[in-house]
mmCIF file of C-alpha atoms in Angstrom:
data_model
loop_
_atom_site.group_PDB
_atom_site.id
_atom_site.type_symbol
_atom_site.label_atom_id
_atom_site.label_comp_id
_atom_site.label_asym_id
_atom_site.label_seq_id
_atom_site.Cartn_x
_atom_site.Cartn_y
_atom_site.Cartn_z
ATOM 1 C CA MET A 19 0.000 0.000 0.000
ATOM 2 C CA LYS A 20 2.856 2.361 0.874
ATOM 3 C CA LYS A 21 4.565 1.524 -2.407
ATOM 4 C CA LEU A 22 1.358 2.348 -4.288
ATOM 5 C CA LYS A 23 1.123 5.737 -2.539
ATOM 6 C CA ILE A 24 4.741 6.479 -3.369
ATOM 7 C CA VAL A 25 4.178 5.589 -7.024
ATOM 8 C CA MET A 26 1.021 7.727 -7.208
ATOM 9 C CA THR A 27 2.788 10.682 -5.574
ATOM 10 C CA ALA A 28 5.663 10.376 -8.006
ATOM 11 C CA LEU A 29 3.247 10.352 -10.954
ATOM 12 C CA ILE A 30 1.425 13.463 -9.711
ATOM 13 C CA VAL A 31 4.668 15.372 -9.129
ATOM 14 C CA GLY A 32 5.961 14.300 -12.530
ATOM 15 C CA ALA A 33 2.787 15.468 -14.258
ATOM 16 C CA ALA A 34 2.973 18.826 -12.482
ATOM 17 C CA LEU A 35 6.584 19.322 -13.528
ATOM 18 C CA LEU A 36 5.736 18.377 -17.113
ATOM 19 C CA SER A 37 2.863 20.866 -17.152
ATOM 20 C CA PHE A 38 5.098 23.626 -15.789
ATOM 21 C CA THR A 39 7.801 22.905 -18.315
ATOM 22 C CA THR A 40 5.360 22.869 -21.226
ATOM 23 C CA THR A 41 3.779 26.162 -20.189
ATOM 24 C CA ASP A 42 7.167 27.796 -19.790
ATOM 25 C CA HIS A 43 8.197 26.521 -23.223
ATOM 26 C CA ASP A 44 5.083 27.954 -24.845
ATOM 27 C CA LYS A 45 5.826 31.410 -23.466
ATOM 28 C CA ASN A 46 9.148 31.367 -25.245
ATOM 29 C CA ASN A 47 7.835 29.881 -28.477
ATOM 30 C CA PRO A 48 7.431 32.559 -31.188
ATOM 31 C CA LYS A 49 4.734 30.531 -32.937
ATOM 32 C CA LYS A 50 2.704 30.407 -29.755
ATOM 33 C CA GLU A 51 3.047 34.171 -29.307
ATOM 34 C CA LYS A 52 1.945 34.760 -32.884
ATOM 35 C CA VAL A 53 -1.259 32.795 -32.337
ATOM 36 C CA SER A 54 -2.069 34.505 -29.040
ATOM 37 C CA SER A 55 -1.473 37.950 -30.592
ATOM 38 C CA ALA A 56 -4.922 37.609 -32.166
ATOM 39 C CA LYS A 57 -6.252 38.624 -28.749
ATOM 40 C CA GLY A 58 -4.900 42.072 -29.473
ATOM 41 C CA TYR A 59 -2.115 44.442 -28.613
ATOM 42 C CA GLU A 60 -1.194 45.694 -25.195
ATOM 43 C CA VAL A 61 0.424 49.051 -24.458
ATOM 44 C CA GLY A 62 4.091 48.791 -25.376
ATOM 45 C CA ASP A 63 3.560 46.257 -28.168
ATOM 46 C CA GLU A 64 4.665 46.848 -31.724
ATOM 47 C CA ALA A 65 1.714 47.242 -34.080
ATOM 48 C CA SER A 66 2.257 45.665 -37.478
ATOM 49 C CA ASP A 67 1.552 47.654 -40.630
ATOM 50 C CA PHE A 68 -1.340 46.905 -42.975
ATOM 51 C CA LYS A 69 -2.505 47.670 -46.497
ATOM 52 C CA LEU A 70 -6.213 48.469 -46.711
ATOM 53 C CA LYS A 71 -8.456 50.051 -49.334
ATOM 54 C CA ASN A 72 -9.423 53.658 -48.779
ATOM 55 C CA ILE A 73 -12.693 55.258 -49.879
ATOM 56 C CA ASP A 74 -10.831 56.739 -52.869
ATOM 57 C CA GLY A 75 -9.950 53.240 -54.071
ATOM 58 C CA LYS A 76 -6.265 53.533 -53.198
ATOM 59 C CA MET A 77 -4.456 51.127 -50.883
ATOM 60 C CA VAL A 78 -3.152 52.756 -47.703
ATOM 61 C CA SER A 79 -0.437 51.667 -45.266
ATOM 62 C CA LEU A 80 1.057 53.340 -42.212
ATOM 63 C CA SER A 81 4.393 53.295 -44.010
ATOM 64 C CA ASP A 82 2.946 55.702 -46.605
ATOM 65 C CA PHE A 83 3.085 58.491 -44.012
ATOM 66 C CA LYS A 84 6.815 59.150 -44.110
ATOM 67 C CA SER A 85 6.771 62.280 -41.961
ATOM 68 C CA ALA A 86 4.359 60.962 -39.329
ATOM 69 C CA LYS A 87 5.573 60.678 -35.753
ATOM 70 C CA GLY A 88 2.719 58.340 -34.892
ATOM 71 C CA PHE A 89 -0.929 57.633 -35.586
ATOM 72 C CA ILE A 90 -4.387 57.831 -34.059
ATOM 73 C CA VAL A 91 -5.863 54.573 -35.370
ATOM 74 C CA ILE A 92 -9.616 54.457 -34.798
ATOM 75 C CA PHE A 93 -11.843 51.495 -35.587
ATOM 76 C CA THR A 94 -15.212 53.018 -36.404
ATOM 77 C CA CYS A 95 -18.142 52.580 -38.776
ATOM 78 C CA ASN A 96 -21.230 54.114 -40.386
ATOM 79 C CA HIS A 97 -24.205 52.662 -38.569
ATOM 80 C CA CYS A 98 -23.264 52.670 -34.888
ATOM 81 C CA PRO A 99 -24.909 55.484 -32.854
ATOM 82 C CA TYR A 100 -21.763 55.775 -30.709
ATOM 83 C CA ALA A 101 -19.556 56.099 -33.785
ATOM 84 C CA LYS A 102 -21.859 58.756 -35.230
ATOM 85 C CA LYS A 103 -21.703 60.733 -31.988
ATOM 86 C CA TYR A 104 -17.913 60.781 -32.256
ATOM 87 C CA GLU A 105 -17.532 61.631 -35.957
ATOM 88 C CA ASP A 106 -17.099 65.380 -35.470
ATOM 89 C CA ARG A 107 -14.635 64.792 -32.642
ATOM 90 C CA ILE A 108 -12.626 62.381 -34.806
ATOM 91 C CA ILE A 109 -12.458 65.035 -37.518
ATOM 92 C CA GLU A 110 -11.244 67.550 -34.934
ATOM 93 C CA LEU A 111 -8.578 65.139 -33.709
ATOM 94 C CA ASP A 112 -7.267 64.780 -37.247
ATOM 95 C CA LYS A 113 -7.320 68.519 -37.933
ATOM 96 C CA LYS A 114 -5.531 69.250 -34.666
ATOM 97 C CA TYR A 115 -2.856 66.564 -34.719
ATOM 98 C CA LYS A 116 -2.187 65.726 -38.370
ATOM 99 C CA SER A 117 -0.020 68.810 -38.751
ATOM 100 C CA GLN A 118 1.843 67.810 -35.591
ATOM 101 C CA GLY A 119 2.679 64.369 -36.951
ATOM 102 C CA TYR A 120 -0.207 62.278 -35.590
ATOM 103 C CA PRO A 121 -2.858 61.796 -38.306
ATOM 104 C CA VAL A 122 -6.091 59.883 -37.796
ATOM 105 C CA ILE A 123 -6.400 56.572 -39.641
ATOM 106 C CA ALA A 124 -10.000 55.318 -39.507
ATOM 107 C CA ILE A 125 -10.792 51.668 -40.191
ATOM 108 C CA ASN A 126 -14.229 50.122 -40.632
ATOM 109 C CA PRO A 127 -13.980 46.571 -39.202
ATOM 110 C CA ASN A 128 -17.569 45.483 -39.792
ATOM 111 C CA ASP A 129 -18.593 42.834 -42.298
ATOM 112 C CA PRO A 130 -21.119 44.418 -44.711
ATOM 113 C CA ASN A 131 -22.973 41.104 -44.986
ATOM 114 C CA ALA A 132 -23.690 41.332 -41.274
ATOM 115 C CA GLN A 133 -24.357 45.075 -41.342
ATOM 116 C CA PRO A 134 -25.278 46.432 -44.837
ATOM 117 C CA GLU A 135 -25.001 50.055 -43.660
ATOM 118 C CA ASP A 136 -21.244 49.502 -43.391
ATOM 119 C CA GLY A 137 -20.734 48.564 -47.025
ATOM 120 C CA TYR A 138 -17.991 50.194 -49.096
ATOM 121 C CA LYS A 139 -20.351 52.463 -51.066
ATOM 122 C CA GLN A 140 -22.002 53.540 -47.829
ATOM 123 C CA MET A 141 -18.564 54.379 -46.414
ATOM 124 C CA ILE A 142 -17.864 56.619 -49.400
ATOM 125 C CA ASP A 143 -21.219 58.371 -49.010
ATOM 126 C CA ARG A 144 -20.764 58.868 -45.263
ATOM 127 C CA ALA A 145 -17.249 60.274 -45.660
ATOM 128 C CA LYS A 146 -18.490 62.803 -48.226
ATOM 129 C CA GLN A 147 -21.490 63.722 -46.119
ATOM 130 C CA LYS A 148 -19.388 64.391 -43.018
ATOM 131 C CA GLY A 149 -16.341 65.781 -44.800
ATOM 132 C CA PHE A 150 -13.826 63.294 -43.442
ATOM 133 C CA THR A 151 -10.296 64.707 -43.581
ATOM 134 C CA PHE A 152 -8.612 61.351 -42.980
ATOM 135 C CA PRO A 153 -8.357 57.932 -44.656
ATOM 136 C CA TYR A 154 -11.411 55.757 -44.072
ATOM 137 C CA LEU A 155 -10.270 52.210 -44.731
ATOM 138 C CA VAL A 156 -12.203 48.965 -45.070
ATOM 139 C CA ASP A 157 -10.935 45.916 -43.189
ATOM 140 C CA GLU A 158 -11.753 43.441 -45.960
ATOM 141 C CA GLY A 159 -11.734 39.905 -44.627
ATOM 142 C CA GLN A 160 -11.699 41.312 -41.081
ATOM 143 C CA LYS A 161 -8.008 40.531 -40.623
ATOM 144 C CA ILE A 162 -6.740 43.722 -39.000
ATOM 145 C CA TYR A 163 -9.124 44.423 -36.134
ATOM 146 C CA PRO A 164 -8.350 41.077 -34.390
ATOM 147 C CA GLN A 165 -4.623 41.875 -34.562
ATOM 148 C CA TYR A 166 -5.256 45.125 -32.730
ATOM 149 C CA GLY A 167 -7.822 43.611 -30.405
ATOM 150 C CA ALA A 168 -10.539 46.097 -31.268
ATOM 151 C CA THR A 169 -13.920 45.096 -29.864
ATOM 152 C CA LYS A 170 -16.032 48.231 -30.286
ATOM 153 C CA THR A 171 -16.761 51.032 -32.692
ATOM 154 C CA PRO A 172 -15.183 53.393 -31.920
ATOM 155 C CA HIS A 173 -11.993 51.885 -30.452
ATOM 156 C CA VAL A 174 -8.784 53.949 -30.382
ATOM 157 C CA PHE A 175 -5.133 52.898 -30.625
ATOM 158 C CA VAL A 176 -2.565 55.692 -30.362
ATOM 159 C CA LEU A 177 0.763 54.662 -31.887
ATOM 160 C CA GLN A 178 4.183 56.294 -31.760
ATOM 161 C CA LYS A 179 7.048 55.701 -34.170
ATOM 162 C CA GLU A 180 10.123 54.457 -32.339
ATOM 163 C CA ASN A 181 13.163 53.241 -34.273
ATOM 164 C CA GLY A 182 11.035 52.459 -37.306
ATOM 165 C CA LYS A 183 8.396 50.609 -35.274
ATOM 166 C CA ASN A 184 4.842 51.633 -34.412
ATOM 167 C CA ILE A 185 4.534 51.226 -30.654
ATOM 168 C CA VAL A 186 1.140 51.188 -28.945
ATOM 169 C CA LYS A 187 0.911 53.965 -26.357
ATOM 170 C CA TYR A 188 -2.809 54.178 -25.624
ATOM 171 C CA ILE A 189 -5.831 51.905 -26.088
ATOM 172 C CA GLY A 190 -9.487 52.647 -25.406
ATOM 173 C CA ALA A 191 -12.084 55.395 -25.644
ATOM 174 C CA ILE A 192 -11.747 58.830 -27.232
ATOM 175 C CA ASP A 193 -13.035 60.559 -24.107
ATOM 176 C CA ASN A 194 -15.385 59.961 -21.189
ATOM 177 C CA ASN A 195 -18.684 61.207 -22.621
ATOM 178 C CA TYR A 196 -19.869 59.804 -25.931
ATOM 179 C CA ASP A 197 -23.253 61.514 -25.739
ATOM 180 C CA ASN A 198 -22.303 65.161 -25.311
ATOM 181 C CA PRO A 199 -18.922 66.660 -26.207
ATOM 182 C CA ASN A 200 -19.707 69.646 -23.986
ATOM 183 C CA ASP A 201 -19.807 67.378 -20.928
ATOM 184 C CA VAL A 202 -16.443 65.705 -21.515
ATOM 185 C CA SER A 203 -14.073 65.977 -18.554
ATOM 186 C CA GLU A 204 -11.419 63.428 -19.582
ATOM 187 C CA TYR A 205 -9.877 63.650 -23.070
ATOM 188 C CA TYR A 206 -8.096 60.289 -23.153
ATOM 189 C CA ALA A 207 -6.896 60.141 -26.761
ATOM 190 C CA GLN A 208 -6.054 63.839 -26.898
ATOM 191 C CA ASP A 209 -4.132 63.724 -23.623
ATOM 192 C CA ALA A 210 -2.156 60.710 -24.847
ATOM 193 C CA VAL A 211 -1.103 62.468 -28.060
ATOM 194 C CA ASN A 212 -0.277 65.694 -26.207
ATOM 195 C CA ALA A 213 2.008 63.762 -23.869
ATOM 196 C CA LEU A 214 3.793 62.070 -26.775
ATOM 197 C CA ILE A 215 4.304 65.386 -28.556
ATOM 198 C CA LYS A 216 5.861 66.814 -25.385
ATOM 199 C CA GLY A 217 8.036 63.737 -24.946
ATOM 200 C CA GLU A 218 6.282 62.826 -21.729
ATOM 201 C CA PRO A 219 4.873 59.432 -20.640
ATOM 202 C CA VAL A 220 1.177 58.840 -21.219
ATOM 203 C CA LYS A 221 -0.538 58.899 -17.814
ATOM 204 C CA MET A 222 -3.744 57.085 -18.769
ATOM 205 C CA THR A 223 -2.644 54.301 -21.089
ATOM 206 C CA LYS A 224 -5.810 52.208 -21.220
ATOM 207 C CA THR A 225 -9.538 52.794 -20.820
ATOM 208 C CA VAL A 226 -12.675 50.851 -21.682
ATOM 209 C CA ALA A 227 -13.922 51.507 -25.211
ATOM 210 C CA ILE A 228 -17.629 52.339 -25.283
ATOM 211 C CA GLY A 229 -19.541 51.596 -28.473
ATOM 212 C CA CYS A 230 -21.161 48.966 -30.666
ATOM 213 C CA THR A 231 -19.796 45.457 -31.000
ATOM 214 C CA ILE A 232 -17.925 44.672 -34.207
ATOM 215 C CA LYS A 233 -20.208 42.889 -36.650
ATOM 216 C CA VAL A 234 -18.824 39.565 -37.904
ATOM 217 C CA LYS A 235 -20.133 37.479 -40.770
ATOM 218 C CA LYS A 236 -21.995 34.432 -39.446
#
């Protein structure tokens, strides 16, 4: 009986050690990291570039903006009431910061089969109607938003160029009042960009994005 207990104990300890070793190995396995990156970026991560179609039919990449110091990447769309509430503020962000090296890059992550209002033609019409001053790109195949980890429209990712890499500095909401811009007391995205321009650390690096869920083809 004692021998059986000893054998069982040895098996349990061995299994625990094997589990620990396997987990530790996965953390250091680049392939494993690549798969888990689909959960999205964290602050401090390098954001990979993309090539997406703009409303003018041209393909746009972050690398096209040679003089940019960083980017305000915003996943947004046509139909969402939250996104509509923020359209004027997104335009203002672009007008204010594009000349300072931080242009807005808007991306529509929704599948038009799941939400027809977010089709390509509708994007063109909406951009003209609102007078968008920034690229409005379509995430065809919905490949980019999972890389970033966007879950809402709108969802903001402020990036800064560092040694040729786009480093994530802020993730979350544009500000703390989607309904009324006059009642905003915390300007999250704006404060993040201001800090980067001044060469200061971003104080609030992550907030909860408030908006509509991203529509995926079923």
